[in-house]
Short mmCIF file of C-alpha atoms in Angstrom, two decimals:
data_model
loop_
_atom_site.label_atom_id
_atom_site.label_comp_id
_atom_site.label_asym_id
_atom_site.label_seq_id
_atom_site.Cartn_x
_atom_site.Cartn_y
_atom_site.Cartn_z
CA LYS A 1 0.00 0.00 0.00
CA VAL A 2 2.84 2.37 0.80
CA LYS A 3 4.49 1.69 -2.57
CA GLU A 4 1.24 2.31 -4.41
CA LEU A 5 0.83 5.61 -2.59
CA ILE A 6 4.38 6.64 -3.48
CA LYS A 7 3.74 5.81 -7.15
CA LYS A 8 0.54 7.89 -7.17
CA LEU A 9 2.39 10.88 -5.73
CA LEU A 10 4.56 10.95 -8.87
CA LEU A 11 1.56 11.87 -10.99
CA THR A 12 1.11 15.09 -9.02
CA LEU A 13 4.71 16.17 -8.39
CA ASN A 14 3.66 19.59 -9.65
CA LYS A 15 2.23 20.01 -6.13
CA GLU A 16 4.92 21.22 -3.76
CA GLU A 17 3.84 18.95 -0.89
CA ASN A 18 4.22 15.81 -3.01
CA THR A 19 7.61 16.91 -4.28
CA SER A 20 8.72 17.48 -0.69
CA ILE A 21 7.65 13.95 0.26
CA TRP A 22 9.63 12.48 -2.63
CA LEU A 23 12.68 14.62 -1.85
CA PHE A 24 12.48 13.45 1.76
CA LEU A 25 12.36 9.81 0.66
CA THR A 26 15.28 10.20 -1.76
CA HIS A 27 17.28 11.94 0.95
CA LEU A 28 16.92 8.90 3.22
CA SER A 29 17.00 5.98 0.81
CA LYS A 30 18.54 4.84 -2.46
CA ASP A 31 16.12 1.91 -2.64
CA THR A 32 15.92 0.54 -6.19
CA PHE A 33 12.13 0.86 -6.04
CA LEU A 34 12.44 4.65 -5.79
CA ILE A 35 15.03 4.76 -8.58
CA ASP A 36 12.98 2.55 -10.91
CA GLN A 37 9.76 4.48 -10.29
CA ILE A 38 11.21 7.96 -10.79
CA LEU A 39 13.00 6.84 -13.98
CA GLU A 40 9.83 5.27 -15.39
CA HIS A 41 7.81 8.36 -14.50
CA SER A 42 10.40 10.71 -16.00
CA LYS A 43 10.60 8.84 -19.30
CA ASN A 44 6.83 9.21 -19.73
CA LEU A 45 7.07 13.02 -19.63
CA TYR A 46 7.22 14.54 -23.13
CA GLU A 47 7.97 11.00 -24.33
CA ALA A 48 7.04 11.77 -27.95
CA ILE A 49 9.48 14.71 -28.13
CA GLU A 50 13.16 14.41 -29.03
CA PRO A 51 15.61 16.13 -26.65
CA ALA A 52 16.74 19.56 -27.81
CA ASN A 53 20.15 19.70 -29.49
CA LEU A 54 20.32 23.51 -29.96
CA THR A 55 21.36 23.23 -33.61
CA ASP A 56 18.59 22.63 -36.14
CA ASP A 57 15.90 23.24 -33.54
CA VAL A 58 17.00 26.87 -32.98
CA LYS A 59 17.50 27.85 -36.63
CA PHE A 60 14.12 29.57 -36.56
CA LEU A 61 15.72 32.21 -34.30
CA ASP A 62 18.19 33.26 -37.02
CA ALA A 63 15.64 35.70 -38.43
CA PHE A 64 15.64 37.52 -35.08
CA SER A 65 19.40 37.42 -34.42
CA GLU A 66 20.44 40.35 -36.61
CA ASN A 67 22.35 43.02 -34.65
CA ILE A 68 22.43 40.83 -31.54
CA GLU A 69 24.87 42.24 -29.00
CA LYS A 70 28.15 40.50 -28.21
CA VAL A 71 28.51 38.61 -24.94
CA VAL A 72 30.23 40.94 -22.47
CA LEU A 73 32.19 40.29 -19.28
CA LYS A 74 32.03 43.25 -16.92
CA ASN A 75 35.47 43.81 -15.48
CA GLU A 76 34.26 44.80 -12.04
CA ASN A 77 34.88 43.83 -8.44
CA PHE A 78 34.35 40.06 -8.09
CA SER A 79 32.82 40.15 -4.61
CA ASN A 80 30.29 42.82 -5.57
CA LEU A 81 29.29 41.00 -8.74
CA LYS A 82 28.88 37.67 -6.93
CA GLU A 83 26.80 39.24 -4.16
CA GLU A 84 24.60 41.03 -6.71
CA ARG A 85 24.13 37.86 -8.77
CA LEU A 86 23.30 35.71 -5.73
CA ARG A 87 20.79 38.31 -4.56
CA HIS A 88 19.19 38.23 -8.01
CA LEU A 89 19.01 34.41 -7.95
CA ASP A 90 17.35 34.52 -4.51
CA ASP A 91 14.63 36.74 -5.94
CA ILE A 92 13.80 34.33 -8.79
CA GLU A 93 10.94 31.89 -8.29
CA PRO A 94 12.47 28.37 -8.15
CA LEU A 95 9.60 27.03 -10.27
CA PRO A 96 6.83 28.69 -12.29
CA PRO A 97 4.27 30.32 -9.97
CA ALA A 98 0.57 29.73 -10.29
CA ILE A 99 -0.66 31.44 -13.45
CA THR A 100 -3.58 33.82 -13.60
CA THR A 101 -5.39 34.65 -16.80
CA ASP A 102 -7.41 37.58 -18.01
CA GLU A 103 -10.81 36.41 -19.24
CA ASP A 104 -10.85 39.26 -21.76
CA ASP A 105 -7.63 37.99 -23.36
CA LEU A 106 -8.16 34.24 -23.40
CA GLU A 107 -11.00 32.01 -24.46
CA GLU A 108 -11.84 29.02 -22.25
CA GLY A 109 -9.98 26.59 -24.53
CA ASP A 110 -6.90 28.83 -24.59
CA THR A 111 -6.99 29.15 -20.82
CA ASN A 112 -7.09 25.37 -20.38
CA PHE A 113 -4.17 24.99 -22.80
CA VAL A 114 -2.07 27.53 -20.88
CA LEU A 115 -2.86 25.93 -17.52
CA ASP A 116 -2.12 22.42 -18.84
CA THR A 117 1.18 23.66 -20.32
CA ILE A 118 2.27 25.26 -17.04
CA THR A 119 1.24 22.18 -15.05
CA GLU A 120 3.21 19.85 -17.32
CA LEU A 121 6.24 22.14 -17.24
CA ASN A 122 6.08 22.28 -13.45
CA LEU A 123 5.80 18.50 -13.25
CA ALA A 124 8.86 18.03 -15.47
CA LEU A 125 11.01 20.50 -13.53
CA ARG A 126 10.07 19.00 -10.16
CA THR A 127 10.80 15.52 -11.50
CA LEU A 128 14.22 16.77 -12.57
CA GLU A 129 14.70 18.08 -9.03
CA VAL A 130 13.97 14.64 -7.56
CA LEU A 131 16.27 12.87 -10.06
CA GLY A 132 19.05 15.25 -9.14
CA GLN A 133 18.51 14.74 -5.43
CA LEU A 134 19.03 10.99 -5.83
CA VAL A 135 22.22 11.58 -7.83
CA ARG A 136 23.72 14.09 -5.40
CA ASN A 137 22.77 12.27 -2.19
CA PHE A 138 24.42 8.96 -3.06
CA PRO A 139 27.16 9.66 -5.65
CA GLY A 140 29.57 7.18 -4.09
CA SER A 141 27.19 4.36 -3.17
CA LEU A 142 24.97 4.11 -6.26
CA ILE A 143 26.13 1.41 -8.66
CA GLY A 144 27.49 2.53 -12.02
CA THR A 145 24.40 1.74 -14.07
CA GLU A 146 22.11 3.56 -11.62
CA LYS A 147 24.25 6.69 -11.69
CA TYR A 148 24.43 6.56 -15.47
CA GLU A 149 20.67 6.10 -15.90
CA LEU A 150 19.74 8.84 -13.42
CA VAL A 151 22.17 11.39 -14.87
CA LYS A 152 21.35 10.62 -18.50
CA GLU A 153 17.60 10.76 -17.90
CA SER A 154 18.08 14.10 -16.15
CA TYR A 155 19.80 15.39 -19.30
CA ASN A 156 17.07 13.96 -21.54
CA LEU A 157 14.13 15.15 -19.44
CA GLY A 158 15.46 18.69 -19.22
CA LEU A 159 16.15 18.79 -22.95
CA ARG A 160 12.77 17.26 -23.88
CA THR A 161 11.16 20.00 -21.79
CA LEU A 162 13.25 22.61 -23.59
CA SER A 163 12.43 21.08 -26.98
CA ASN A 164 8.72 21.38 -26.19
CA LEU A 165 9.19 25.05 -25.30
CA LEU A 166 11.15 25.76 -28.48
CA GLY A 167 8.52 23.98 -30.55
CA MET A 168 5.73 26.13 -29.14
CA PHE A 169 7.53 29.35 -30.03
CA GLU A 170 8.71 28.12 -33.43
CA SER A 171 5.09 27.43 -34.41
CA ASP A 172 4.24 31.13 -34.17
CA LEU A 173 7.28 33.25 -33.39
CA GLU A 174 6.14 36.12 -35.61
CA GLY A 175 2.74 35.98 -33.93
CA PHE A 176 4.39 36.40 -30.53
CA ALA A 177 6.44 39.36 -31.78
CA ASP A 178 3.29 40.94 -33.28
CA LEU A 179 1.46 40.46 -29.97
CA VAL A 180 4.24 42.27 -28.07
CA TYR A 181 4.28 45.01 -30.71
CA GLY A 182 0.51 45.44 -30.50
CA ARG A 183 0.55 45.74 -26.71
CA ILE A 184 3.34 48.34 -26.77
CA ILE A 185 1.60 50.45 -29.43
CA GLU A 186 -1.66 50.17 -27.51
CA ASN A 187 -0.04 51.59 -24.35
CA HIS A 188 2.34 54.02 -26.12
CA PRO A 189 0.54 55.22 -29.27
CA ASN A 190 2.91 58.15 -29.78
CA ILE A 191 5.95 56.02 -30.65
CA SER A 192 7.36 57.49 -33.87
CA ASP A 193 10.13 55.11 -34.94
CA VAL A 194 8.13 51.95 -35.59
CA ASP A 195 10.96 50.21 -37.46
CA ASP A 196 13.30 50.65 -34.50
CA LEU A 197 10.62 49.30 -32.17
CA LYS A 198 10.22 46.17 -34.30
CA LYS A 199 13.99 45.60 -34.29
CA ARG A 200 14.03 45.91 -30.50
CA ILE A 201 11.16 43.44 -30.17
CA HIS A 202 13.04 40.96 -32.37
CA LEU A 203 16.14 41.33 -30.21
CA PHE A 204 14.03 40.93 -27.06
CA THR A 205 12.44 37.76 -28.46
CA TYR A 206 15.84 36.29 -29.30
CA TRP A 207 17.19 37.22 -25.86
CA MET A 208 14.15 35.66 -24.18
CA MET A 209 14.61 32.33 -26.00
CA GLU A 210 18.37 32.39 -25.44
CA SER A 211 17.82 33.04 -21.72
CA SER A 212 15.31 30.18 -21.53
CA CYS A 213 17.80 27.76 -23.10
CA PHE A 214 20.58 28.97 -20.81
CA GLY A 215 18.29 28.58 -17.80
CA VAL A 216 17.41 24.98 -18.65
CA ILE A 217 21.08 24.08 -19.23
CA LYS A 218 21.96 25.49 -15.80
CA ARG A 219 18.97 23.85 -14.11
CA ILE A 220 20.05 20.43 -15.41
CA SER A 221 23.70 20.89 -14.49
CA GLN A 222 22.82 22.15 -11.00
CA ALA A 223 20.42 19.24 -10.48
CA VAL A 224 23.01 16.51 -11.12
CA GLY A 225 26.34 18.29 -10.64
CA HIS A 226 28.73 16.65 -8.17
CA SER A 227 32.51 16.48 -7.89
CA GLN A 228 32.49 12.65 -7.58
CA LEU A 229 30.72 11.94 -10.87
CA GLY A 230 33.29 13.05 -13.44
CA GLU A 231 33.51 9.62 -15.07
CA THR A 232 29.74 9.35 -15.41
CA TYR A 233 29.51 12.74 -17.14
CA ARG A 234 32.37 11.82 -19.45
CA GLU A 235 30.77 8.51 -20.43
CA ILE A 236 27.46 10.19 -21.28
CA VAL A 237 28.89 13.06 -23.31
CA ASN A 238 31.34 10.86 -25.23
CA GLU A 239 28.59 8.57 -26.53
CA SER A 240 26.41 11.41 -27.84
CA ASP A 241 26.76 13.97 -30.63
CA ASN A 242 24.08 16.15 -29.03
CA HIS A 243 25.50 19.67 -28.69
CA ALA A 244 23.23 20.42 -25.73
CA PHE A 245 24.78 17.45 -23.87
CA LYS A 246 28.19 19.07 -24.36
CA LEU A 247 26.93 22.37 -22.96
CA ILE A 248 25.47 20.63 -19.90
CA ASP A 249 28.75 18.81 -19.41
CA ILE A 250 30.87 21.97 -19.55
CA SER A 251 28.40 23.72 -17.22
CA ILE A 252 28.81 20.91 -14.66
CA ARG A 253 32.59 21.07 -14.94
CA LEU A 254 32.65 24.83 -14.53
CA ASP A 255 30.60 24.60 -11.33
CA ASN A 256 32.05 21.45 -9.75
CA LEU A 257 35.31 20.21 -11.28
CA GLY A 258 37.66 23.18 -11.49
CA PHE A 259 38.18 25.49 -14.46
CA PRO A 260 38.22 23.38 -17.68
CA GLU A 261 40.27 25.79 -19.80
CA ASN A 262 41.20 23.30 -22.54
CA ASP A 263 37.65 21.94 -22.74
CA LEU A 264 36.28 25.47 -23.22
CA ILE A 265 38.75 26.15 -26.02
CA ASN A 266 38.04 22.81 -27.71
CA LEU A 267 34.27 23.34 -27.50
CA ASN A 268 34.66 26.83 -28.92
CA ASN A 269 36.31 25.28 -31.98
CA HIS A 270 33.66 22.56 -32.11
CA PHE A 271 30.88 25.17 -32.12
CA LYS A 272 32.47 27.52 -34.68
CA ASP A 273 29.68 26.80 -37.20
CA HIS A 274 26.91 26.86 -34.58
CA SER A 275 26.43 30.44 -33.44
CA PHE A 276 23.69 29.70 -30.88
CA CYS A 277 25.73 27.03 -29.07
CA ASN A 278 28.77 29.28 -29.27
CA ARG A 279 26.86 32.06 -27.51
CA MET A 280 25.69 29.58 -24.85
CA LEU A 281 29.31 28.59 -24.25
CA LYS A 282 30.32 32.23 -23.82
CA GLN A 283 27.46 32.83 -21.39
CA LEU A 284 28.53 29.84 -19.30
CA ALA A 285 32.13 31.08 -19.16
CA VAL A 286 31.02 34.60 -18.18
CA GLN A 287 28.76 33.30 -15.41
CA HIS A 288 31.68 31.27 -14.02
CA PHE A 289 33.85 34.40 -13.90
CA TYR A 290 31.09 36.21 -12.01
CA MET A 291 30.66 33.39 -9.47
CA PHE A 292 34.21 32.07 -8.92
CA PRO A 293 37.52 33.92 -8.41
CA THR A 294 39.68 33.44 -11.52
CA LEU A 295 43.17 34.63 -12.47
CA GLU A 296 43.08 37.74 -14.66
CA SER A 297 45.42 36.08 -17.15
CA THR A 298 42.96 33.19 -17.51
CA LYS A 299 40.05 35.57 -18.00
CA GLN A 300 41.96 37.46 -20.68
CA LYS A 301 42.92 34.28 -22.51
CA ILE A 302 39.39 32.82 -22.50
CA CYS A 303 37.79 36.13 -23.48
CA ASN A 304 40.21 36.52 -26.38
CA THR A 305 39.77 32.92 -27.54
CA LEU A 306 35.96 32.85 -27.22
CA ASP A 307 35.57 36.43 -28.51
CA ILE A 308 33.95 37.68 -25.32
CA GLU A 309 34.04 41.44 -24.99
CA LEU A 310 35.79 42.51 -21.80
CA SER A 311 34.43 45.85 -20.62
CA LYS A 312 36.92 48.23 -19.09
CA ILE A 313 36.39 50.09 -15.85
CA HIS A 314 36.79 53.80 -16.35
CA GLN A 315 40.04 55.16 -14.94
CA SER A 316 38.18 57.50 -12.58
CA GLU A 317 36.35 54.47 -11.11
CA ILE A 318 39.65 52.66 -10.60
CA HIS A 319 41.13 55.76 -8.96
CA SER A 320 38.09 56.09 -6.72
CA LYS A 321 38.25 52.43 -5.65
CA ASN A 322 41.99 52.65 -4.96
CA THR A 323 41.41 55.80 -2.92
CA ARG A 324 38.76 54.03 -0.82
CA LYS A 325 41.11 51.07 -0.25
CA ILE A 326 43.93 53.35 0.91
CA SER A 327 41.52 55.23 3.17
CA ASN A 328 40.30 51.97 4.75
CA ILE A 329 43.89 50.79 5.34
CA GLN A 330 44.74 54.09 7.04
CA LYS A 331 41.66 53.85 9.26
CA LYS A 332 42.63 50.30 10.33
CA LYS A 333 46.16 51.47 11.19
CA LYS A 334 44.78 54.28 13.35
CA LYS A 335 42.50 51.83 15.22
CA LYS A 336 45.48 49.56 15.94
CA LYS A 337 47.44 52.49 17.35
#
């Protein structure tokens, strides 16, 4: 009876209470029943959809990528940047909040579709959370096949979820851009440069999809990332030509296994004909520099190799910061005296 109850909870993991129960169970036990059930459940989610590869499935974004800005690394104080970024991450909802709809904007059928879509997305992301908990709690005691299956299914589930999202936007990307344009004109009818507005909307749409892909890559890598699983990651990425797998792998290494300088350079060469994946790689490198202290020489080398723009701090800012440092040192000396 207990096992049947646990199985039923999987069908409603989109409810926070049920996810908490499963996370509690996976924290205490690596029982094969739990592993088998969560794997079976996960494989049923978006089962008819192929995992995203971020190559052919993002070509529809090319029409919106004109004049896209270069990836930039702000050359600012590491501690301040990390604190600001962590504060921003704390403010982000861990999973999609409950959605509300305006009856004037959506018909009943549309409303049901939106709610079903959000529910399914929530279910997939919470399932990924449970898979990752099993991986991270028992990295040394799970047998090789269990680790492999859990990690690989985490990759696949996350990328099937992303593929579904990309497919929805690809089906009517222009329609989405027109909707945004219509809303802006409705609220700001005096806008004169309509062509510039349309360009900005295209750039916003591209940025939104790029950010969504980056977010899913990071969610997967954070779910299963652990310093003891290097061999498992290597086995999975070496047997697949999926570019998204390679991005997940490098994201895990950046967060858990030291700075993979050579891997970043090799991937940059591998992605030279795939601009979207190349931009993802740059974003991952930049985020690492914001979150982890790195030698300036290493930053310079990676930025030059990956063509990441390194913004310069204005000389007056540098002078101001140095002045504050000297002032603080003098104050400390006076206190000691």
